[in-house]
Amino acid sequence: MTRLSTCVIEKVDYGVASLMADRCLFCLATLAPGPGSEPGSVSAPATGFESGPATLLLCDPCRRGLHLNRCPCEGCGEPLPEHRWRRRAGERLCGRCLVDPFSFEEVRAPLIYRDETRRLVQRFKAEAHLPSAQLLVALFLEASPVGEKEGVPDALIGVPRHPARARRFGFDQGQWLACELGRRLGVPVRRAWRRRDDRPQHELGARARRRIASGMFGIASGLPRHVALVDDVMTTGATLERLAQACRRAGARRVDAWALARTPPPWLC
């Protein structure tokens, strides 16, 4: 049933996207093909996304409305004030990471979870809106190119939904993101599982998230040396940290955390 519902949604999205392939996903302005376009039309960005009718582009004004995480904490990806980003590499840390650092080798969260990015993620999670997800993945890869530092990971692992919740929503967004990134990067995907169906993370505070995350995940042993965990939004990092611990018990030596977006600190809201 889960596979059937996701396939139906994908076919509908494919048809709608084909009819509106020249429209901005947000404001529906016409996207011009390039320099020779009609006067008054909105030109598409110079760096486009992966071609195909399922991928919708943004016009330049809407693109500028997306908030990039330009000064992330090196330990957890939380946006930092610009003056703290001027420190030397290895010292660009938030207060939490100075006291109790995560075990991730690298964190990638190139977008800030607010405004248009927030709406894209919510449409993807709540409505299984795959064009929004395709656009988010394209933005992730464009803003945070993979392989620039330590190379491409040996495997990707999506942060899983509990099977009951995946059936309710019609898909598992973490697994979908891992498979889509794996397809584009040519990286295999390994599957983890969630042992408990806890309350939704957005209904919990930071302490409750850290508490319930203990013993939450399982994964088969024999993982390769370098893996990257994939999620839509990183909030406190507790969920990703618990999955990272499970991955290390299963044989991984380096664990990175990848999220499409990072929740902003209170001073940025």
JSON list of C-alpha atoms in Angstrom, two decimals, residues 18-188:
[
{"chain": "A", "resi": 18, "resn": "SER", "atom": "CA", "xyz": [5.01, 18.56, -17.18]},
{"chain": "A", "resi": 19, "resn": "LEU", "atom": "CA", "xyz": [2.22, 21.08, -17.70]},
{"chain": "A", "resi": 20, "resn": "MET", "atom": "CA", "xyz": [3.95, 23.76, -15.58]},
{"chain": "A", "resi": 21, "resn": "ALA", "atom": "CA", "xyz": [7.58, 23.05, -16.38]},
{"chain": "A", "resi": 22, "resn": "ASP", "atom": "CA", "xyz": [8.21, 26.69, -17.34]},
{"chain": "A", "resi": 23, "resn": "ARG", "atom": "CA", "xyz": [6.72, 28.14, -14.12]},
{"chain": "A", "resi": 24, "resn": "CYS", "atom": "CA", "xyz": [8.40, 29.07, -10.84]},
{"chain": "A", "resi": 25, "resn": "LEU", "atom": "CA", "xyz": [7.39, 26.64, -8.11]},
{"chain": "A", "resi": 26, "resn": "PHE", "atom": "CA", "xyz": [6.58, 29.46, -5.66]},
{"chain": "A", "resi": 27, "resn": "CYS", "atom": "CA", "xyz": [5.18, 32.47, -7.54]},
{"chain": "A", "resi": 28, "resn": "LEU", "atom": "CA", "xyz": [4.28, 30.83, -10.90]},
{"chain": "A", "resi": 29, "resn": "ALA", "atom": "CA", "xyz": [6.20, 33.46, -12.85]},
{"chain": "A", "resi": 30, "resn": "THR", "atom": "CA", "xyz": [7.29, 32.33, -16.31]},
{"chain": "A", "resi": 31, "resn": "LEU", "atom": "CA", "xyz": [10.87, 31.08, -16.41]},
{"chain": "A", "resi": 32, "resn": "ALA", "atom": "CA", "xyz": [12.62, 32.32, -19.53]},
{"chain": "A", "resi": 33, "resn": "PRO", "atom": "CA", "xyz": [15.06, 29.91, -21.24]},
{"chain": "A", "resi": 34, "resn": "GLY", "atom": "CA", "xyz": [17.92, 32.39, -21.39]},
{"chain": "A", "resi": 35, "resn": "PRO", "atom": "CA", "xyz": [19.27, 35.61, -22.86]},
{"chain": "A", "resi": 36, "resn": "GLY", "atom": "CA", "xyz": [16.99, 35.58, -25.88]},
{"chain": "A", "resi": 37, "resn": "SER", "atom": "CA", "xyz": [13.77, 35.48, -23.87]},
{"chain": "A", "resi": 38, "resn": "GLU", "atom": "CA", "xyz": [10.77, 37.77, -24.18]},
{"chain": "A", "resi": 39, "resn": "PRO", "atom": "CA", "xyz": [10.93, 41.16, -22.44]},
{"chain": "A", "resi": 40, "resn": "GLY", "atom": "CA", "xyz": [9.42, 41.16, -18.96]},
{"chain": "A", "resi": 41, "resn": "SER", "atom": "CA", "xyz": [9.79, 37.44, -18.42]},
{"chain": "A", "resi": 42, "resn": "VAL", "atom": "CA", "xyz": [11.71, 36.05, -15.47]},
{"chain": "A", "resi": 43, "resn": "SER", "atom": "CA", "xyz": [14.97, 34.37, -16.33]},
{"chain": "A", "resi": 44, "resn": "ALA", "atom": "CA", "xyz": [15.94, 31.05, -14.81]},
{"chain": "A", "resi": 45, "resn": "PRO", "atom": "CA", "xyz": [19.09, 30.91, -12.68]},
{"chain": "A", "resi": 46, "resn": "ALA", "atom": "CA", "xyz": [22.38, 30.31, -14.45]},
{"chain": "A", "resi": 47, "resn": "THR", "atom": "CA", "xyz": [22.98, 27.16, -12.42]},
{"chain": "A", "resi": 48, "resn": "GLY", "atom": "CA", "xyz": [19.89, 25.02, -12.94]},
{"chain": "A", "resi": 49, "resn": "PHE", "atom": "CA", "xyz": [18.82, 21.79, -11.33]},
{"chain": "A", "resi": 50, "resn": "GLU", "atom": "CA", "xyz": [18.73, 18.32, -12.74]},
{"chain": "A", "resi": 51, "resn": "SER", "atom": "CA", "xyz": [16.68, 18.37, -15.92]},
{"chain": "A", "resi": 52, "resn": "GLY", "atom": "CA", "xyz": [13.40, 16.54, -16.15]},
{"chain": "A", "resi": 53, "resn": "PRO", "atom": "CA", "xyz": [9.67, 17.29, -15.93]},
{"chain": "A", "resi": 54, "resn": "ALA", "atom": "CA", "xyz": [9.52, 16.26, -12.26]},
{"chain": "A", "resi": 55, "resn": "THR", "atom": "CA", "xyz": [11.94, 19.03, -11.28]},
{"chain": "A", "resi": 56, "resn": "LEU", "atom": "CA", "xyz": [10.57, 22.57, -11.03]},
{"chain": "A", "resi": 57, "resn": "LEU", "atom": "CA", "xyz": [12.82, 25.61, -11.01]},
{"chain": "A", "resi": 58, "resn": "LEU", "atom": "CA", "xyz": [12.64, 28.87, -9.10]},
{"chain": "A", "resi": 59, "resn": "CYS", "atom": "CA", "xyz": [12.80, 32.36, -10.49]},
{"chain": "A", "resi": 60, "resn": "ASP", "atom": "CA", "xyz": [15.62, 34.61, -9.28]},
{"chain": "A", "resi": 61, "resn": "PRO", "atom": "CA", "xyz": [13.55, 36.62, -6.74]},
{"chain": "A", "resi": 62, "resn": "CYS", "atom": "CA", "xyz": [12.20, 33.45, -5.09]},
{"chain": "A", "resi": 63, "resn": "ARG", "atom": "CA", "xyz": [15.64, 31.90, -5.16]},
{"chain": "A", "resi": 64, "resn": "ARG", "atom": "CA", "xyz": [17.00, 34.88, -3.27]},
{"chain": "A", "resi": 65, "resn": "GLY", "atom": "CA", "xyz": [14.28, 34.28, -0.67]},
{"chain": "A", "resi": 66, "resn": "LEU", "atom": "CA", "xyz": [15.88, 30.98, 0.31]},
{"chain": "A", "resi": 67, "resn": "HIS", "atom": "CA", "xyz": [18.13, 31.43, 3.33]},
{"chain": "A", "resi": 68, "resn": "LEU", "atom": "CA", "xyz": [21.51, 29.73, 2.96]},
{"chain": "A", "resi": 69, "resn": "ASN", "atom": "CA", "xyz": [23.31, 28.53, 6.07]},
{"chain": "A", "resi": 70, "resn": "ARG", "atom": "CA", "xyz": [26.44, 30.54, 5.30]},
{"chain": "A", "resi": 71, "resn": "CYS", "atom": "CA", "xyz": [28.06, 30.45, 8.77]},
{"chain": "A", "resi": 72, "resn": "PRO", "atom": "CA", "xyz": [27.33, 26.98, 10.23]},
{"chain": "A", "resi": 73, "resn": "CYS", "atom": "CA", "xyz": [28.80, 25.58, 13.42]},
{"chain": "A", "resi": 74, "resn": "GLU", "atom": "CA", "xyz": [31.40, 23.01, 12.41]},
{"chain": "A", "resi": 75, "resn": "GLY", "atom": "CA", "xyz": [30.08, 20.55, 14.99]},
{"chain": "A", "resi": 76, "resn": "CYS", "atom": "CA", "xyz": [26.31, 20.64, 14.47]},
{"chain": "A", "resi": 77, "resn": "GLY", "atom": "CA", "xyz": [25.55, 22.98, 11.57]},
{"chain": "A", "resi": 78, "resn": "GLU", "atom": "CA", "xyz": [23.65, 25.53, 13.68]},
{"chain": "A", "resi": 79, "resn": "PRO", "atom": "CA", "xyz": [23.85, 29.00, 12.10]},
{"chain": "A", "resi": 80, "resn": "LEU", "atom": "CA", "xyz": [26.42, 31.21, 13.86]},
{"chain": "A", "resi": 81, "resn": "PRO", "atom": "CA", "xyz": [26.76, 34.99, 14.00]},
{"chain": "A", "resi": 82, "resn": "GLU", "atom": "CA", "xyz": [29.09, 36.15, 11.25]},
{"chain": "A", "resi": 83, "resn": "HIS", "atom": "CA", "xyz": [31.76, 37.45, 13.65]},
{"chain": "A", "resi": 84, "resn": "ARG", "atom": "CA", "xyz": [32.18, 33.95, 15.16]},
{"chain": "A", "resi": 85, "resn": "TRP", "atom": "CA", "xyz": [32.64, 32.46, 11.70]},
{"chain": "A", "resi": 86, "resn": "ARG", "atom": "CA", "xyz": [35.79, 34.58, 11.29]},
{"chain": "A", "resi": 87, "resn": "ARG", "atom": "CA", "xyz": [37.61, 32.29, 13.72]},
{"chain": "A", "resi": 88, "resn": "ARG", "atom": "CA", "xyz": [40.07, 29.69, 12.51]},
{"chain": "A", "resi": 89, "resn": "ALA", "atom": "CA", "xyz": [38.84, 26.35, 11.17]},
{"chain": "A", "resi": 90, "resn": "GLY", "atom": "CA", "xyz": [38.18, 24.00, 14.07]},
{"chain": "A", "resi": 91, "resn": "GLU", "atom": "CA", "xyz": [37.13, 26.87, 16.35]},
{"chain": "A", "resi": 92, "resn": "ARG", "atom": "CA", "xyz": [33.86, 27.79, 14.63]},
{"chain": "A", "resi": 93, "resn": "LEU", "atom": "CA", "xyz": [31.66, 26.11, 17.24]},
{"chain": "A", "resi": 94, "resn": "CYS", "atom": "CA", "xyz": [28.43, 26.98, 19.00]},
{"chain": "A", "resi": 95, "resn": "GLY", "atom": "CA", "xyz": [28.22, 26.96, 22.79]},
{"chain": "A", "resi": 96, "resn": "ARG", "atom": "CA", "xyz": [26.60, 23.53, 22.90]},
{"chain": "A", "resi": 97, "resn": "CYS", "atom": "CA", "xyz": [29.36, 21.92, 20.82]},
{"chain": "A", "resi": 98, "resn": "LEU", "atom": "CA", "xyz": [32.05, 23.53, 22.99]},
{"chain": "A", "resi": 99, "resn": "VAL", "atom": "CA", "xyz": [30.58, 21.78, 26.05]},
{"chain": "A", "resi": 100, "resn": "ASP", "atom": "CA", "xyz": [29.16, 18.53, 24.66]},
{"chain": "A", "resi": 101, "resn": "PRO", "atom": "CA", "xyz": [30.20, 17.92, 21.03]},
{"chain": "A", "resi": 102, "resn": "PHE", "atom": "CA", "xyz": [28.53, 15.49, 18.69]},
{"chain": "A", "resi": 103, "resn": "SER", "atom": "CA", "xyz": [30.41, 12.53, 17.25]},
{"chain": "A", "resi": 104, "resn": "PHE", "atom": "CA", "xyz": [29.88, 13.47, 13.59]},
{"chain": "A", "resi": 105, "resn": "GLU", "atom": "CA", "xyz": [32.96, 13.93, 11.46]},
{"chain": "A", "resi": 106, "resn": "GLU", "atom": "CA", "xyz": [31.18, 16.45, 9.24]},
{"chain": "A", "resi": 107, "resn": "VAL", "atom": "CA", "xyz": [27.75, 18.11, 9.18]},
{"chain": "A", "resi": 108, "resn": "ARG", "atom": "CA", "xyz": [26.13, 19.38, 5.98]},
{"chain": "A", "resi": 109, "resn": "ALA", "atom": "CA", "xyz": [22.96, 21.47, 6.37]},
{"chain": "A", "resi": 110, "resn": "PRO", "atom": "CA", "xyz": [23.15, 24.14, 3.66]},
{"chain": "A", "resi": 111, "resn": "LEU", "atom": "CA", "xyz": [19.67, 25.68, 4.12]},
{"chain": "A", "resi": 112, "resn": "ILE", "atom": "CA", "xyz": [18.07, 27.40, 7.12]},
{"chain": "A", "resi": 113, "resn": "TYR", "atom": "CA", "xyz": [14.65, 26.01, 8.06]},
{"chain": "A", "resi": 114, "resn": "ARG", "atom": "CA", "xyz": [12.51, 29.13, 7.66]},
{"chain": "A", "resi": 115, "resn": "ASP", "atom": "CA", "xyz": [10.21, 30.85, 5.17]},
{"chain": "A", "resi": 116, "resn": "GLU", "atom": "CA", "xyz": [10.25, 29.18, 1.72]},
{"chain": "A", "resi": 117, "resn": "THR", "atom": "CA", "xyz": [12.55, 26.35, 2.79]},
{"chain": "A", "resi": 118, "resn": "ARG", "atom": "CA", "xyz": [10.21, 25.53, 5.67]},
{"chain": "A", "resi": 119, "resn": "ARG", "atom": "CA", "xyz": [7.22, 25.46, 3.32]},
{"chain": "A", "resi": 120, "resn": "LEU", "atom": "CA", "xyz": [9.04, 23.17, 0.88]},
{"chain": "A", "resi": 121, "resn": "VAL", "atom": "CA", "xyz": [9.97, 20.71, 3.63]},
{"chain": "A", "resi": 122, "resn": "GLN", "atom": "CA", "xyz": [6.46, 20.71, 5.08]},
{"chain": "A", "resi": 123, "resn": "ARG", "atom": "CA", "xyz": [4.90, 20.01, 1.69]},
{"chain": "A", "resi": 124, "resn": "PHE", "atom": "CA", "xyz": [7.33, 17.14, 1.20]},
{"chain": "A", "resi": 125, "resn": "LYS", "atom": "CA", "xyz": [6.77, 15.59, 4.64]},
{"chain": "A", "resi": 126, "resn": "ALA", "atom": "CA", "xyz": [3.03, 16.11, 5.03]},
{"chain": "A", "resi": 127, "resn": "GLU", "atom": "CA", "xyz": [1.87, 15.78, 1.42]},
{"chain": "A", "resi": 128, "resn": "ALA", "atom": "CA", "xyz": [4.58, 13.61, -0.18]},
{"chain": "A", "resi": 129, "resn": "HIS", "atom": "CA", "xyz": [5.06, 16.43, -2.70]},
{"chain": "A", "resi": 130, "resn": "LEU", "atom": "CA", "xyz": [7.95, 15.06, -4.71]},
{"chain": "A", "resi": 131, "resn": "PRO", "atom": "CA", "xyz": [8.68, 18.17, -6.83]},
{"chain": "A", "resi": 132, "resn": "SER", "atom": "CA", "xyz": [9.39, 20.02, -3.56]},
{"chain": "A", "resi": 133, "resn": "ALA", "atom": "CA", "xyz": [11.68, 17.18, -2.50]},
{"chain": "A", "resi": 134, "resn": "GLN", "atom": "CA", "xyz": [13.48, 17.16, -5.86]},
{"chain": "A", "resi": 135, "resn": "LEU", "atom": "CA", "xyz": [14.07, 20.88, -5.58]},
{"chain": "A", "resi": 136, "resn": "LEU", "atom": "CA", "xyz": [15.39, 20.56, -2.00]},
{"chain": "A", "resi": 137, "resn": "VAL", "atom": "CA", "xyz": [17.79, 17.80, -3.05]},
{"chain": "A", "resi": 138, "resn": "ALA", "atom": "CA", "xyz": [19.02, 19.90, -5.97]},
{"chain": "A", "resi": 139, "resn": "LEU", "atom": "CA", "xyz": [19.54, 22.89, -3.66]},
{"chain": "A", "resi": 140, "resn": "PHE", "atom": "CA", "xyz": [21.41, 20.68, -1.18]},
{"chain": "A", "resi": 141, "resn": "LEU", "atom": "CA", "xyz": [23.82, 19.42, -3.84]},
{"chain": "A", "resi": 142, "resn": "GLU", "atom": "CA", "xyz": [24.27, 22.86, -5.37]},
{"chain": "A", "resi": 143, "resn": "ALA", "atom": "CA", "xyz": [24.93, 24.66, -2.07]},
{"chain": "A", "resi": 144, "resn": "SER", "atom": "CA", "xyz": [27.01, 21.87, -0.53]},
{"chain": "A", "resi": 145, "resn": "PRO", "atom": "CA", "xyz": [28.89, 19.96, -3.25]},
{"chain": "A", "resi": 146, "resn": "VAL", "atom": "CA", "xyz": [29.75, 16.43, -2.14]},
{"chain": "A", "resi": 147, "resn": "GLY", "atom": "CA", "xyz": [33.31, 15.18, -2.50]},
{"chain": "A", "resi": 148, "resn": "GLU", "atom": "CA", "xyz": [35.10, 18.51, -2.05]},
{"chain": "A", "resi": 149, "resn": "LYS", "atom": "CA", "xyz": [36.87, 17.51, 1.20]},
{"chain": "A", "resi": 150, "resn": "GLU", "atom": "CA", "xyz": [37.00, 13.84, 2.12]},
{"chain": "A", "resi": 151, "resn": "GLY", "atom": "CA", "xyz": [35.35, 12.31, -0.90]},
{"chain": "A", "resi": 152, "resn": "VAL", "atom": "CA", "xyz": [31.99, 10.67, -1.35]},
{"chain": "A", "resi": 153, "resn": "PRO", "atom": "CA", "xyz": [30.81, 8.36, 1.49]},
{"chain": "A", "resi": 154, "resn": "ASP", "atom": "CA", "xyz": [30.73, 4.61, 0.98]},
{"chain": "A", "resi": 155, "resn": "ALA", "atom": "CA", "xyz": [27.02, 4.42, 1.84]},
{"chain": "A", "resi": 156, "resn": "LEU", "atom": "CA", "xyz": [24.04, 6.63, 2.69]},
{"chain": "A", "resi": 157, "resn": "ILE", "atom": "CA", "xyz": [21.57, 5.84, 5.47]},
{"chain": "A", "resi": 158, "resn": "GLY", "atom": "CA", "xyz": [18.24, 7.63, 5.75]},
{"chain": "A", "resi": 159, "resn": "VAL", "atom": "CA", "xyz": [16.84, 8.47, 9.19]},
{"chain": "A", "resi": 160, "resn": "PRO", "atom": "CA", "xyz": [13.85, 6.09, 9.16]},
{"chain": "A", "resi": 161, "resn": "ARG", "atom": "CA", "xyz": [10.25, 6.66, 10.11]},
{"chain": "A", "resi": 162, "resn": "HIS", "atom": "CA", "xyz": [8.56, 3.98, 12.18]},
{"chain": "A", "resi": 163, "resn": "PRO", "atom": "CA", "xyz": [6.70, 1.59, 9.79]},
{"chain": "A", "resi": 164, "resn": "ALA", "atom": "CA", "xyz": [3.32, 2.59, 11.26]},
{"chain": "A", "resi": 165, "resn": "ARG", "atom": "CA", "xyz": [4.02, 6.27, 10.64]},
{"chain": "A", "resi": 166, "resn": "ALA", "atom": "CA", "xyz": [5.36, 5.55, 7.13]},
{"chain": "A", "resi": 167, "resn": "ARG", "atom": "CA", "xyz": [2.13, 3.72, 6.30]},
{"chain": "A", "resi": 168, "resn": "ARG", "atom": "CA", "xyz": [0.09, 6.64, 7.66]},
{"chain": "A", "resi": 169, "resn": "PHE", "atom": "CA", "xyz": [1.90, 9.20, 5.52]},
{"chain": "A", "resi": 170, "resn": "GLY", "atom": "CA", "xyz": [2.39, 6.93, 2.51]},
{"chain": "A", "resi": 171, "resn": "PHE", "atom": "CA", "xyz": [6.20, 7.01, 2.45]},
{"chain": "A", "resi": 172, "resn": "ASP", "atom": "CA", "xyz": [9.39, 7.25, 4.50]},
{"chain": "A", "resi": 173, "resn": "GLN", "atom": "CA", "xyz": [10.93, 10.64, 3.76]},
{"chain": "A", "resi": 174, "resn": "GLY", "atom": "CA", "xyz": [14.39, 9.81, 5.17]},
{"chain": "A", "resi": 175, "resn": "GLN", "atom": "CA", "xyz": [14.71, 6.69, 3.07]},
{"chain": "A", "resi": 176, "resn": "TRP", "atom": "CA", "xyz": [13.41, 8.52, -0.01]},
{"chain": "A", "resi": 177, "resn": "LEU", "atom": "CA", "xyz": [15.99, 11.29, 0.42]},
{"chain": "A", "resi": 178, "resn": "ALA", "atom": "CA", "xyz": [18.81, 8.78, 0.89]},
{"chain": "A", "resi": 179, "resn": "CYS", "atom": "CA", "xyz": [17.76, 6.88, -2.25]},
{"chain": "A", "resi": 180, "resn": "GLU", "atom": "CA", "xyz": [17.47, 10.07, -4.31]},
{"chain": "A", "resi": 181, "resn": "LEU", "atom": "CA", "xyz": [20.86, 11.37, -3.19]},
{"chain": "A", "resi": 182, "resn": "GLY", "atom": "CA", "xyz": [22.35, 7.92, -3.70]},
{"chain": "A", "resi": 183, "resn": "ARG", "atom": "CA", "xyz": [20.95, 7.81, -7.24]},
{"chain": "A", "resi": 184, "resn": "ARG", "atom": "CA", "xyz": [22.42, 11.20, -8.11]},
{"chain": "A", "resi": 185, "resn": "LEU", "atom": "CA", "xyz": [25.80, 10.54, -6.49]},
{"chain": "A", "resi": 186, "resn": "GLY", "atom": "CA", "xyz": [26.14, 6.88, -7.42]},
{"chain": "A", "resi": 187, "resn": "VAL", "atom": "CA", "xyz": [26.35, 5.81, -3.76]},
{"chain": "A", "resi": 188, "resn": "PRO", "atom": "CA", "xyz": [24.66, 2.68, -2.35]}
]
